[in-house]
XYZ file of C-alpha atoms in Angstrom:
651
model
C -25.950 5.709 -17.728
C -24.428 2.770 -19.588
C -21.049 1.767 -18.055
C -20.620 -1.381 -20.242
C -17.234 -0.072 -21.501
C -15.511 -0.097 -18.104
C -14.317 -3.684 -18.474
C -11.759 -2.234 -20.830
C -10.150 -0.441 -17.865
C -9.022 -3.824 -16.592
C -8.734 -5.738 -19.851
C -6.301 -3.392 -21.686
C -3.432 -3.441 -19.137
C -4.028 -7.191 -18.788
C -3.673 -7.629 -22.507
C -0.645 -5.323 -22.549
C 0.980 -7.524 -19.857
C 0.257 -10.762 -21.790
C 1.524 -9.289 -25.046
C 4.727 -7.799 -23.651
C 5.348 -10.788 -21.348
C 5.045 -13.408 -24.082
C 6.293 -11.555 -27.166
C 8.152 -8.585 -25.690
C 11.638 -9.929 -26.377
C 10.906 -10.040 -30.055
C 9.998 -6.301 -29.966
C 12.191 -3.248 -29.975
C 12.374 -1.202 -26.803
C 10.495 1.663 -28.389
C 7.636 -0.546 -29.576
C 7.246 -2.256 -26.168
C 7.171 1.088 -24.425
C 4.613 2.485 -26.883
C 2.308 -0.467 -26.428
C 2.400 -0.230 -22.621
C 2.041 3.527 -22.581
C -0.784 3.606 -25.212
C -2.771 1.006 -23.183
C -2.431 3.120 -20.043
C -3.298 6.301 -22.012
C -6.573 4.678 -23.144
C -7.235 3.521 -19.587
C -6.629 7.014 -18.369
C -8.993 8.483 -20.892
C -11.681 5.978 -19.954
C -11.129 6.660 -16.203
C -11.492 10.435 -16.724
C -14.583 9.902 -18.932
C -16.060 7.676 -16.215
C -15.389 10.252 -13.551
C -16.999 13.066 -15.584
C -20.100 10.921 -16.375
C -20.356 9.674 -12.784
C -19.813 12.964 -10.915
C -20.953 15.673 -13.369
C -23.281 14.229 -16.080
C -25.323 11.713 -14.123
C -24.566 13.208 -10.718
C -26.471 12.727 -7.565
C -29.797 10.829 -7.354
C -32.812 13.047 -7.138
C -34.420 11.007 -4.362
C -31.534 10.607 -1.981
C -29.180 13.452 -3.003
C -26.266 10.932 -2.999
C -23.988 9.573 -5.724
C -25.261 6.148 -6.558
C -23.387 2.824 -6.116
C -23.159 1.510 -9.635
C -22.343 -2.135 -10.338
C -21.342 -2.135 -14.031
C -21.103 -5.877 -14.167
C -21.221 -8.618 -11.511
C -21.247 -12.388 -12.066
C -21.039 -15.244 -9.603
C -17.829 -17.203 -9.666
C -18.297 -19.417 -6.620
C -21.500 -20.135 -4.659
C -20.991 -21.340 -1.054
C -24.594 -20.898 0.109
C -27.744 -19.059 -0.771
C -26.342 -15.763 0.558
C -22.548 -16.362 0.620
C -21.309 -16.069 -2.923
C -17.967 -14.974 -4.466
C -18.658 -12.484 -7.185
C -16.406 -10.829 -9.683
C -17.543 -7.388 -10.816
C -16.866 -3.665 -11.312
C -18.213 -1.298 -8.704
C -18.309 2.474 -8.946
C -18.487 4.606 -5.819
C -17.185 8.111 -5.151
C -13.913 6.835 -3.614
C -13.396 4.099 -6.253
C -13.900 6.606 -9.110
C -11.477 8.952 -7.315
C -8.936 6.079 -7.143
C -9.349 5.381 -10.780
C -8.189 8.915 -11.457
C -5.279 8.685 -9.076
C -3.978 5.287 -10.312
C -4.370 5.923 -14.022
C -2.878 9.454 -13.899
C 0.175 8.448 -11.890
C 0.657 5.177 -13.822
C 0.493 7.009 -17.146
C 3.095 9.617 -15.982
C 5.346 6.760 -14.822
C 4.997 5.024 -18.189
C 5.960 8.237 -20.052
C 8.782 9.014 -17.576
C 10.231 5.504 -17.990
C 10.859 5.987 -21.610
C 13.766 8.279 -20.673
C 14.755 6.761 -17.302
C 14.917 3.205 -18.487
C 16.323 3.916 -21.911
C 18.722 1.187 -22.953
C 18.114 -0.907 -19.808
C 18.246 -4.684 -20.235
C 14.786 -6.099 -19.689
C 13.034 -2.947 -20.876
C 10.076 -4.976 -22.328
C 9.858 -7.032 -19.086
C 9.668 -3.788 -17.154
C 6.765 -2.436 -19.082
C 5.006 -5.844 -18.846
C 5.288 -5.671 -14.972
C 4.019 -2.054 -15.032
C 0.900 -3.149 -16.940
C 0.364 -6.072 -14.473
C 0.569 -3.826 -11.522
C -1.734 -1.172 -13.010
C -4.330 -3.850 -13.785
C -4.034 -5.282 -10.272
C -4.429 -1.912 -8.494
C -7.374 -0.901 -10.683
C -9.065 -4.216 -9.996
C -8.557 -3.767 -6.297
C -10.306 -0.419 -6.048
C -13.376 -1.415 -8.189
C -13.935 -4.778 -6.369
C -17.596 -5.427 -5.537
C -16.734 -7.449 -2.434
C -13.916 -8.088 0.069
C -12.866 -11.415 -1.440
C -12.416 -9.909 -4.874
C -10.460 -7.155 -3.251
C -8.270 -9.807 -1.631
C -7.726 -11.492 -5.017
C -6.343 -8.336 -6.615
C -4.633 -7.467 -3.311
C -2.425 -10.514 -3.730
C -1.817 -9.684 -7.445
C -0.592 -6.222 -6.294
C 1.797 -8.067 -3.962
C 3.070 -10.302 -6.738
C 3.591 -7.430 -9.170
C 5.372 -5.345 -6.587
C 7.706 -8.231 -5.900
C 8.543 -8.451 -9.665
C 9.133 -4.688 -10.005
C 11.177 -4.244 -6.817
C 13.377 -7.131 -7.855
C 13.697 -5.943 -11.463
C 17.451 -5.571 -11.131
C 17.725 -9.210 -10.073
C 21.496 -9.586 -10.734
C 21.961 -7.181 -7.735
C 21.704 -8.982 -4.365
C 20.245 -5.937 -2.659
C 17.295 -5.848 -5.112
C 16.555 -9.540 -4.654
C 16.740 -9.302 -0.852
C 14.463 -6.163 -0.928
C 11.863 -7.927 -3.120
C 11.758 -10.991 -0.975
C 11.559 -8.888 2.193
C 8.597 -6.959 0.772
C 6.844 -10.163 -0.406
C 7.307 -11.984 2.959
C 6.340 -9.128 5.204
C 3.224 -8.288 3.130
C 2.256 -11.939 2.890
C 2.479 -12.248 6.689
C 0.107 -9.292 7.088
C -2.128 -10.668 4.331
C -2.651 -13.827 6.357
C -4.475 -11.776 8.983
C -6.460 -10.113 6.263
C -7.561 -13.501 5.038
C -8.470 -14.684 8.519
C -10.484 -11.475 9.044
C -12.386 -12.071 5.742
C -13.210 -15.669 6.858
C -14.425 -14.440 10.266
C -16.508 -11.687 8.673
C -18.043 -13.998 6.051
C -18.797 -16.811 8.508
C -20.683 -14.583 10.942
C -22.200 -12.085 8.569
C -22.900 -14.540 5.752
C -21.604 -12.328 2.912
C -18.464 -10.990 1.384
C -20.059 -7.584 0.674
C -18.734 -4.562 2.466
C -21.564 -2.240 1.441
C -24.393 -2.319 3.980
C -26.797 -0.806 1.508
C -26.635 -3.964 -0.618
C -27.327 -6.421 2.212
C -30.603 -8.196 2.509
C -32.681 -7.733 5.711
C -31.542 -11.178 6.870
C -27.882 -10.332 6.430
C -28.292 -7.063 8.271
C -29.916 -8.839 11.170
C -27.152 -11.379 11.259
C -24.668 -8.600 11.378
C -26.328 -6.947 14.274
C -26.577 -10.238 16.203
C -22.865 -10.930 15.581
C -21.621 -7.438 16.385
C -19.384 -8.851 19.099
C -17.210 -10.537 16.473
C -17.149 -7.697 13.934
C -14.525 -5.538 15.691
C -12.151 -8.511 15.772
C -12.677 -9.327 12.038
C -12.324 -5.669 11.061
C -9.063 -5.191 13.009
C -7.676 -8.478 11.476
C -8.369 -7.056 8.028
C -6.730 -3.812 9.034
C -3.529 -5.683 9.816
C -3.456 -6.716 6.157
C -3.911 -3.098 5.247
C -1.147 -2.136 7.727
C 1.242 -4.481 5.885
C 0.533 -2.866 2.506
C 0.527 0.654 3.920
C 3.729 0.093 5.848
C 2.356 0.847 9.277
C 4.572 0.205 12.372
C 5.962 -2.388 12.924
C 5.219 -3.782 9.442
C 6.975 -0.860 7.760
C 10.417 -2.470 7.376
C 9.918 -3.535 3.720
C 9.180 -0.075 2.287
C 12.646 1.649 2.646
C 14.400 -1.340 1.244
C 11.941 -1.419 -1.697
C 13.756 1.678 -2.978
C 16.192 -0.776 -4.591
C 13.836 -0.992 -7.492
C 13.853 1.509 -10.381
C 12.873 5.006 -9.256
C 9.737 5.110 -11.433
C 8.645 1.988 -9.671
C 9.120 3.755 -6.288
C 6.894 6.618 -7.575
C 4.204 4.204 -8.820
C 4.058 1.541 -6.141
C 5.504 3.057 -2.957
C 4.368 6.661 -3.176
C 0.987 6.877 -4.859
C -0.928 3.621 -5.259
C 0.086 0.438 -3.520
C 0.744 1.889 -0.103
C -2.617 3.570 -0.018
C -4.372 0.213 -0.388
C -4.703 -0.022 3.393
C -6.285 3.411 3.523
C -8.668 2.455 0.794
C -9.609 -0.749 2.668
C -10.438 1.157 5.843
C -12.367 3.746 3.789
C -14.375 0.984 2.059
C -15.288 -0.519 5.370
C -15.786 2.906 6.996
C -19.635 2.657 7.742
C -19.158 -0.814 9.361
C -16.222 0.438 11.438
C -18.223 3.521 12.649
C -21.291 1.477 13.561
C -19.791 -1.727 14.978
C -16.167 -0.996 15.855
C -15.569 2.697 16.601
C -13.020 1.722 19.231
C -11.068 -0.351 16.661
C -11.087 2.732 14.460
C -9.547 4.818 17.233
C -6.868 2.157 17.801
C -5.977 2.502 14.164
C -5.663 6.211 14.656
C -3.218 5.791 17.536
C -1.146 3.231 15.574
C -1.077 5.564 12.602
C -0.053 8.596 14.712
C 2.822 6.720 16.215
C 3.872 5.513 12.764
C 3.765 9.026 11.379
C 5.991 10.354 14.199
C 8.407 7.506 13.988
C 8.783 7.847 10.203
C 9.189 11.626 10.447
C 11.964 11.208 13.069
C 13.815 8.718 10.886
C 13.433 10.927 7.768
C 15.128 13.818 9.523
C 18.444 11.849 9.618
C 18.558 9.922 6.336
C 21.152 10.714 3.589
C 19.691 8.653 0.796
C 17.116 10.825 -0.910
C 14.882 7.908 -1.891
C 14.770 6.652 1.674
C 13.841 10.166 2.843
C 10.959 10.062 0.544
C 10.114 6.478 1.501
C 9.857 7.466 5.288
C 7.921 10.583 4.242
C 5.412 8.267 2.489
C 5.023 6.215 5.647
C 4.450 9.352 7.636
C 1.847 10.689 5.217
C 0.069 7.413 5.064
C -0.150 7.670 8.846
C -1.803 11.119 8.401
C -4.494 9.513 6.183
C -5.226 6.679 8.597
C -5.272 9.054 11.553
C -7.902 11.145 9.648
C -10.110 8.065 9.213
C -9.466 6.841 12.770
C -10.604 10.046 14.501
C -14.112 9.842 12.939
C -16.818 9.263 15.454
C -20.397 7.750 15.167
C -23.171 10.271 15.431
C -24.277 10.316 19.101
C -27.943 10.164 18.224
C -27.995 7.202 15.782
C -24.744 5.516 16.642
C -23.514 5.328 13.107
C -22.866 7.529 10.008
C -25.631 10.185 10.015
C -27.105 11.512 6.864
C -26.844 15.102 7.958
C -24.683 18.090 6.931
C -23.397 18.441 10.441
C -21.929 14.983 10.487
C -19.699 15.618 7.478
C -18.424 18.714 9.178
C -17.635 17.319 12.611
C -17.652 13.619 13.365
C -17.071 12.525 9.799
C -14.741 15.278 8.652
C -11.684 12.942 8.839
C -13.048 10.684 6.113
C -13.178 13.469 3.610
C -9.878 14.862 4.804
C -8.130 11.518 4.541
C -9.359 10.793 1.068
C -8.504 14.395 -0.021
C -4.974 13.972 1.311
C -4.726 10.565 -0.493
C -5.472 12.360 -3.761
C -3.154 15.306 -3.267
C -0.364 13.255 -1.806
C -0.373 10.949 -4.740
C 0.367 13.793 -7.144
C 3.066 15.669 -5.248
C 4.790 12.543 -3.893
C 4.907 11.019 -7.382
C 6.351 14.334 -8.515
C 8.955 14.189 -5.771
C 9.974 10.563 -6.597
C 10.208 11.248 -10.279
C 12.247 14.375 -9.551
C 14.527 12.268 -7.436
C 14.887 9.943 -10.414
C 16.046 12.910 -12.556
C 18.562 13.897 -9.882
C 19.906 10.303 -9.616
C 19.975 10.123 -13.420
C 22.185 13.269 -13.432
C 24.651 12.461 -10.583
C 24.471 8.634 -10.654
C 24.049 8.397 -6.934
C 21.324 8.396 -4.266
C 23.418 10.023 -1.583
C 23.100 13.785 -0.854
C 26.849 14.200 -0.434
C 27.148 13.881 -4.224
C 24.626 16.591 -4.814
C 24.305 20.241 -3.784
C 23.995 23.270 -6.021
C 21.983 21.429 -8.617
C 19.461 24.213 -9.072
C 21.498 25.899 -11.807
C 21.970 22.651 -13.778
C 18.398 21.334 -13.462
C 15.923 24.227 -13.429
C 12.758 22.299 -14.294
C 13.499 19.540 -11.728
C 14.402 22.279 -9.207
C 11.143 24.191 -9.477
C 8.827 21.129 -9.698
C 10.599 19.649 -6.686
C 10.223 22.925 -4.792
C 6.445 23.150 -5.511
C 5.983 19.557 -4.252
C 7.997 20.388 -1.056
C 5.828 23.414 -0.433
C 2.738 21.258 -0.941
C 3.809 18.575 1.477
C 4.910 21.175 3.963
C 1.405 22.631 4.072
C 2.082 26.025 2.628
C -1.107 27.930 1.403
C -2.165 27.933 -2.228
C -0.779 24.400 -2.675
C -2.888 21.253 -2.516
C -1.189 19.763 0.549
C -2.188 22.744 2.648
C -5.916 22.188 2.090
C -5.918 18.434 2.723
C -3.570 18.510 5.728
C -5.378 21.404 7.342
C -8.648 19.485 7.207
C -6.899 16.509 8.822
C -5.659 18.714 11.612
C -9.163 20.140 12.141
C -10.546 16.617 12.371
C -7.801 15.716 14.913
C -8.597 18.712 17.102
C -12.294 17.808 16.933
C -11.419 14.357 18.212
C -9.129 15.437 21.042
C -6.699 18.284 21.770
C -3.658 15.889 22.388
C -4.189 14.254 19.034
C -4.312 17.653 17.261
C -1.188 18.810 19.013
C 0.683 15.588 18.117
C -0.298 15.667 14.443
C 0.601 19.429 14.234
C 4.029 18.613 15.640
C 4.441 15.857 12.968
C 3.364 18.297 10.334
C 6.170 20.619 11.506
C 8.654 17.801 11.288
C 7.464 17.098 7.747
C 8.207 20.668 6.605
C 11.618 20.468 8.292
C 12.927 17.277 6.767
C 11.516 17.989 3.261
C 13.347 21.303 3.130
C 16.389 19.723 4.598
C 16.219 17.361 1.583
C 15.515 20.232 -0.831
C 18.479 22.379 0.338
C 20.797 19.365 0.464
C 20.060 18.630 -3.226
C 19.730 22.076 -4.896
C 21.631 24.398 -2.583
C 24.183 23.539 0.062
C 27.710 22.475 -0.837
C 28.250 21.527 -4.492
C 30.482 18.546 -5.227
C 32.537 20.491 -7.738
C 35.093 17.668 -8.196
C 32.347 15.201 -9.211
C 30.549 17.830 -11.266
C 33.696 18.738 -13.150
C 34.157 15.083 -14.240
C 30.476 14.729 -15.037
C 28.453 17.933 -15.433
C 24.829 17.437 -14.343
C 22.209 18.309 -16.897
C 18.448 18.495 -17.165
C 16.599 15.341 -18.027
C 14.929 14.856 -21.531
C 11.321 15.942 -22.078
C 9.981 12.441 -21.510
C 11.166 12.740 -17.879
C 10.465 16.430 -17.272
C 6.920 16.486 -18.782
C 5.520 14.246 -15.999
C 7.160 16.534 -13.455
C 5.481 19.601 -14.903
C 2.125 17.884 -15.277
C 2.054 16.614 -11.667
C 3.341 19.981 -10.318
C 0.526 21.784 -12.215
C -2.052 19.429 -10.610
C -0.445 20.067 -7.215
C -0.879 23.837 -7.694
C -4.377 23.799 -9.250
C -6.327 21.163 -7.309
C -5.646 23.020 -4.023
C -7.899 25.892 -4.756
C -10.036 24.828 -7.731
C -11.074 21.240 -6.883
C -14.211 21.108 -4.618
C -13.256 17.689 -3.315
C -15.922 17.685 -0.506
C -18.601 17.928 -3.194
C -17.580 14.551 -4.558
C -16.320 12.579 -1.518
C -17.601 12.776 2.059
C -18.322 10.538 5.006
C -22.037 10.270 4.326
C -22.111 11.177 0.666
C -23.579 14.665 1.352
C -21.911 17.553 -0.473
C -19.458 19.235 1.820
C -17.995 22.773 1.316
C -14.375 22.763 2.549
C -13.797 25.703 4.733
C -10.688 26.535 6.688
C -10.595 26.766 10.447
C -8.805 30.116 10.899
C -7.137 29.190 14.215
C -5.905 25.738 13.020
C -4.863 27.137 9.572
C -2.909 30.022 11.164
C -1.211 27.754 13.615
C -0.218 25.156 10.888
C 1.101 27.940 8.654
C 3.171 29.497 11.361
C 4.762 26.229 12.507
C 5.416 25.188 8.894
C 7.118 28.540 8.074
C 9.156 28.229 11.225
C 10.245 24.710 10.237
C 11.233 25.862 6.744
C 13.222 28.844 8.125
C 15.003 26.626 10.551
C 15.889 24.210 7.719
C 16.975 27.153 5.629
C 19.213 28.380 8.422
C 20.764 24.973 8.963
C 21.180 23.575 5.465
C 20.901 26.310 2.807
C 24.519 27.495 3.269
C 27.758 26.127 1.995
C 28.585 24.756 5.404
C 26.260 23.321 7.968
C 27.950 23.904 11.366
C 24.721 23.813 13.367
C 23.586 20.524 11.828
C 27.078 19.033 12.288
C 27.130 20.191 15.903
C 23.782 18.725 16.747
C 24.682 15.445 15.102
C 27.797 15.272 17.124
C 26.251 16.333 20.413
C 23.321 13.899 20.038
C 25.318 11.236 18.313
C 23.536 8.290 19.883
C 20.106 9.542 18.955
C 21.256 10.550 15.515
C 22.775 7.206 14.876
C 19.661 5.396 16.186
C 17.417 7.452 13.812
C 19.735 6.881 10.885
C 19.541 3.136 11.650
C 15.769 3.348 11.783
C 15.860 2.842 15.507
C 17.232 -0.627 14.807
C 13.837 -2.045 13.760
C 15.469 -4.303 11.166
C 17.832 -5.693 13.836
C 14.891 -6.255 16.203
C 12.923 -8.110 13.524
C 15.933 -10.250 12.653
C 16.379 -11.036 16.385
C 12.708 -11.954 16.703
C 12.671 -14.122 13.612
C 16.072 -15.872 13.841
C 16.504 -16.094 17.668
C 12.979 -16.619 18.779
C 10.801 -17.916 15.986
C 13.444 -19.984 14.114
C 15.374 -21.224 17.198
C 12.490 -21.666 19.682
C 9.636 -22.607 17.411
C 10.850 -23.619 13.968
C 13.794 -25.715 15.135
C 11.745 -27.848 17.653
C 9.008 -28.302 15.047
C 11.626 -29.365 12.493
C 13.052 -31.846 15.021
C 9.532 -33.232 15.698
C 8.934 -33.516 12.035
C 12.195 -35.422 11.294
C 12.342 -37.661 14.384
C 8.622 -38.230 15.115
C 6.472 -37.751 12.001
C 9.031 -39.081 9.541
C 10.046 -41.979 11.826
C 6.396 -42.906 12.391
C 5.793 -43.026 8.663
C 8.976 -45.022 8.183
C 7.670 -47.484 10.886
C 4.346 -47.798 9.137
C 6.144 -48.556 5.859
C 8.468 -51.093 7.630
C 5.521 -52.732 9.320
C 3.612 -53.156 6.082
C 6.701 -54.607 4.407
C 7.457 -56.954 7.253
C 3.902 -58.116 7.359
C 3.956 -58.826 3.624
C 7.236 -60.755 3.910
C 5.847 -62.809 6.875
C 2.762 -64.022 4.911
C 4.627 -64.491 1.649
C 5.593 -68.094 2.475
C 2.018 -68.927 2.889
C 1.406 -68.267 -0.754
C 3.050 -71.539 -1.859
C 0.567 -72.526 -4.605
C -0.009 -75.983 -3.012
C -3.703 -76.988 -2.675
C -2.809 -79.340 0.130
C -1.292 -76.566 2.189
C -4.213 -74.223 1.652
C -6.633 -77.157 2.670
C -4.667 -77.729 5.850
C -4.736 -73.984 6.762
C -8.415 -73.796 5.885
C -9.317 -76.829 8.038
C -7.069 -75.682 10.770
C -8.741 -72.339 10.865
C -12.268 -73.940 10.933
C -11.266 -76.119 13.899
C -9.848 -73.144 15.791
C -12.977 -71.091 15.156
C -15.159 -73.957 16.155
C -13.318 -74.477 19.485
C -13.476 -70.789 20.207
C -17.234 -70.678 19.597
C -17.787 -73.711 21.780
C -15.659 -72.277 24.582
C -17.095 -68.835 24.417
């Protein structure tokens, strides 16, 4: 199959960014939006065409029964040694093709949605230029042929997210949020870079695909296995920053200061899953050389999922609820990857059907949840944008009773809530159930913990749903400004994403396309785990209905008053921002930065000043000797000769 056209997937959004960035201010809002949207529409068509050709037309190789790793193009940019080269290319694997579908679909829906949401906004052209830059960066990240190329686009994703979060730059909160996101993710990316350098130094390559390594590289990798776990965990720290894992999560809730479509694109469906994609790309190396590091990732992700779920239960800003929900769901994906085990017989990923069903089940489950979560979480964020557009506020107290004013938003939001809660016949049920099965296969405590977090998810999502669409209506506000349904440009993406959420749960045979070892895997429900997850989800929904669906919420108010300290702590995110400020200002700045600054000013600067003074003084001292008189030069010359002669005779 000829994939020579795939360079257009990266080129078109790049050209859109350049065109809108350089000449956008001379265009009308409508023309700029059409250019950005059409470029993404073509990219989406090409991505779907690539997926159909890759999975269905060409299909699996006859010899191995696996989907091939296709390098559409690959050229050497920098050559460090015979084996260590930095290549730029376009690589197709089952997970990269899946990510092309996710990124292009969500990005296209966001582009269409933004026509209505950003209508009349100052900087409309700049907004679409930044969207194109982000889409190009994320697409380049998932098709990278090596870790260093991934890191290159990884940083471009960080830059574009900084620009989009700070789009409303006249607002102090938006500027602070963009700087916070940029600094935190750059701090994590430093560890990613160190991990890449460790890995490349000891392995001798930037490749993360063991199948493409030469025998010499494979031997080096085995001989240096002691350093590989360290390098992989350092790279994971970079992924933890992008994916907002505890304690590097503090940037994501504040990033909600950006436009709501940006929240849907960057912080719900694409950017935050970069860490998950990184671990999935390095999965065979993790399993073979660093299974313990993989399990540490699972424990970190499980704690993050619980922490974020607890915070989400107490938030009043609807976008922040969804932000912490995203953190929790990313935790689910990383837990799924982290609970995978090497095959006991070969000590790595085994090419057997049993491996995909037991030890490697989490890989498929995590990728499946990444796909489904992207669709219904984007739908939730875009639905939140419609709600904010109608009531002009993020706070739930200004909402309530909106179901009769916004029927399309109400039903699509409800479908997405049912999906994330894990109710049968919706996509979230299938993917989350497989994650729970993988967790129970790993250990009973991990399965119980993740089942509990899934219960919390159903509770806080329906707390949010009832607070928006049922509950107490703010009749005074609604009398002054009657809420109304959003235009078709905003509701169409909701309906499209909701339809995917319904359909892909029972039609899409995801295991046939993506699995831990590449073997086709038939998803089948574990009756015991499925029944348990359904029961606890229904109980959580009923509890939320009892507490929040009525005009008054006496039970919720009573619990908030009785456990006021805990409620306040959860509302304040357990004071993690304050802890980080204390660590940075009181410890790092005062105890490290201030002494270093004093040393720089009083030692380094003064030493350099002394060197300059010494050179100037020496010059001024010898200046009188440059008189221009031949007699003086002769006397100094003869005097020097006499002194040297005496020294030679004496010594």
